[in-house]
Amino acid sequence: MDIFQVHHPQLGVVAAKVMKNEQFDSHEWDVSGKLCRDSTYTCPFIIRNILAKQFDTMTVLILEYCNIGV
């Protein structure tokens, strides 16, 4: 699994997490989507999942970019 800082034409600077399809957990993705949509669960310490795209062997997740200065 690798994470890259990328520029998305509509979203600006985001993080792209690239992983093998076997590592992608669709249940985890569904739960995170519900948490992002319900404002009662809003937390500044949870990185927001934005998009997901599955290819033949790999999945790319577009996430909110967070730089902690490391």
PDB file of C-alpha atoms in Angstrom:
ATOM      1  CA  MET A   1       0.000   0.000   0.000  1.00  0.00           C
ATOM      2  CA  ASP A   2       1.321   3.451  -0.942  1.00  0.00           C
ATOM      3  CA  ILE A   3       0.005   6.962  -0.346  1.00  0.00           C
ATOM      4  CA  PHE A   4       0.768   9.892  -2.633  1.00  0.00           C
ATOM      5  CA  GLN A   5       0.033  13.603  -2.530  1.00  0.00           C
ATOM      6  CA  VAL A   6      -1.711  14.416  -5.832  1.00  0.00           C
ATOM      7  CA  HIS A   7      -3.642  17.240  -7.459  1.00  0.00           C
ATOM      8  CA  HIS A   8      -7.215  16.433  -8.529  1.00  0.00           C
ATOM      9  CA  PRO A   9      -8.717  18.852 -11.104  1.00  0.00           C
ATOM     10  CA  GLN A  10     -11.938  19.394  -9.116  1.00  0.00           C
ATOM     11  CA  LEU A  11     -10.758  18.740  -5.543  1.00  0.00           C
ATOM     12  CA  GLY A  12      -7.305  20.316  -5.447  1.00  0.00           C
ATOM     13  CA  VAL A  13      -4.583  18.710  -3.320  1.00  0.00           C
ATOM     14  CA  VAL A  14      -5.653  15.297  -2.008  1.00  0.00           C
ATOM     15  CA  ALA A  15      -4.055  12.019  -0.952  1.00  0.00           C
ATOM     16  CA  ALA A  16      -4.239   8.980  -3.238  1.00  0.00           C
ATOM     17  CA  LYS A  17      -3.974   5.643  -1.427  1.00  0.00           C
ATOM     18  CA  VAL A  18      -3.098   2.802  -3.812  1.00  0.00           C
ATOM     19  CA  MET A  19      -3.627  -0.763  -2.622  1.00  0.00           C
ATOM     20  CA  LYS A  20      -4.195  -4.279  -3.903  1.00  0.00           C
ATOM     21  CA  ASN A  21      -7.861  -5.158  -4.353  1.00  0.00           C
ATOM     22  CA  GLU A  22      -7.554  -7.846  -1.656  1.00  0.00           C
ATOM     23  CA  GLN A  23      -6.654  -5.144   0.896  1.00  0.00           C
ATOM     24  CA  PHE A  24      -9.708  -2.997   0.122  1.00  0.00           C
ATOM     25  CA  ASP A  25     -12.522  -3.455   2.658  1.00  0.00           C
ATOM     26  CA  SER A  26     -15.816  -2.276   1.138  1.00  0.00           C
ATOM     27  CA  HIS A  27     -17.558  -2.496   4.540  1.00  0.00           C
ATOM     28  CA  GLU A  28     -15.010  -0.075   6.025  1.00  0.00           C
ATOM     29  CA  TRP A  29     -15.581   2.257   3.040  1.00  0.00           C
ATOM     30  CA  ASP A  30     -19.367   2.152   3.559  1.00  0.00           C
ATOM     31  CA  VAL A  31     -19.059   2.927   7.276  1.00  0.00           C
ATOM     32  CA  SER A  32     -16.720   5.856   6.650  1.00  0.00           C
ATOM     33  CA  GLY A  33     -19.193   7.247   4.108  1.00  0.00           C
ATOM     34  CA  LYS A  34     -21.973   7.147   6.689  1.00  0.00           C
ATOM     35  CA  LEU A  35     -19.768   8.910   9.236  1.00  0.00           C
ATOM     36  CA  CYS A  36     -18.912  11.675   6.746  1.00  0.00           C
ATOM     37  CA  ARG A  37     -22.562  12.277   5.837  1.00  0.00           C
ATOM     38  CA  ASP A  38     -23.827  12.476   9.431  1.00  0.00           C
ATOM     39  CA  SER A  39     -22.669  15.740  11.011  1.00  0.00           C
ATOM     40  CA  THR A  40     -23.131  14.345  14.537  1.00  0.00           C
ATOM     41  CA  TYR A  41     -20.068  12.150  13.855  1.00  0.00           C
ATOM     42  CA  THR A  42     -17.898  14.971  12.498  1.00  0.00           C
ATOM     43  CA  CYS A  43     -14.421  14.806  13.992  1.00  0.00           C
ATOM     44  CA  PRO A  44     -11.411  16.860  12.870  1.00  0.00           C
ATOM     45  CA  PHE A  45      -9.117  13.900  13.588  1.00  0.00           C
ATOM     46  CA  ILE A  46     -10.758  11.541  11.065  1.00  0.00           C
ATOM     47  CA  ILE A  47      -9.518  11.846   7.487  1.00  0.00           C
ATOM     48  CA  ARG A  48     -12.428  12.008   5.065  1.00  0.00           C
ATOM     49  CA  ASN A  49     -12.677   9.417   2.278  1.00  0.00           C
ATOM     50  CA  ILE A  50     -13.778  11.121  -0.938  1.00  0.00           C
ATOM     51  CA  LEU A  51     -13.656   8.702  -3.888  1.00  0.00           C
ATOM     52  CA  ALA A  52     -12.740   5.101  -4.669  1.00  0.00           C
ATOM     53  CA  LYS A  53     -11.958   3.453  -8.002  1.00  0.00           C
ATOM     54  CA  GLN A  54     -11.212  -0.240  -8.479  1.00  0.00           C
ATOM     55  CA  PHE A  55      -9.057  -1.407 -11.380  1.00  0.00           C
ATOM     56  CA  ASP A  56      -8.111  -4.968 -12.407  1.00  0.00           C
ATOM     57  CA  THR A  57      -5.669  -5.594  -9.561  1.00  0.00           C
ATOM     58  CA  MET A  58      -5.466  -2.305  -7.657  1.00  0.00           C
ATOM     59  CA  THR A  59      -7.810   0.122  -5.881  1.00  0.00           C
ATOM     60  CA  VAL A  60      -7.201   3.862  -5.611  1.00  0.00           C
ATOM     61  CA  LEU A  61      -8.794   5.815  -2.765  1.00  0.00           C
ATOM     62  CA  ILE A  62      -8.898   9.610  -2.878  1.00  0.00           C
ATOM     63  CA  LEU A  63      -8.703  10.975   0.660  1.00  0.00           C
ATOM     64  CA  GLU A  64      -8.622  14.346   2.318  1.00  0.00           C
ATOM     65  CA  TYR A  65      -4.979  15.479   2.424  1.00  0.00           C
ATOM     66  CA  CYS A  66      -3.423  15.924   5.860  1.00  0.00           C
ATOM     67  CA  ASN A  67       0.168  17.038   6.417  1.00  0.00           C
ATOM     68  CA  ILE A  68       1.354  16.764   9.994  1.00  0.00           C
ATOM     69  CA  GLY A  69       4.786  18.126   9.128  1.00  0.00           C
ATOM     70  CA  VAL A  70       6.686  14.846   9.245  1.00  0.00           C
TER      71      VAL A  70
END
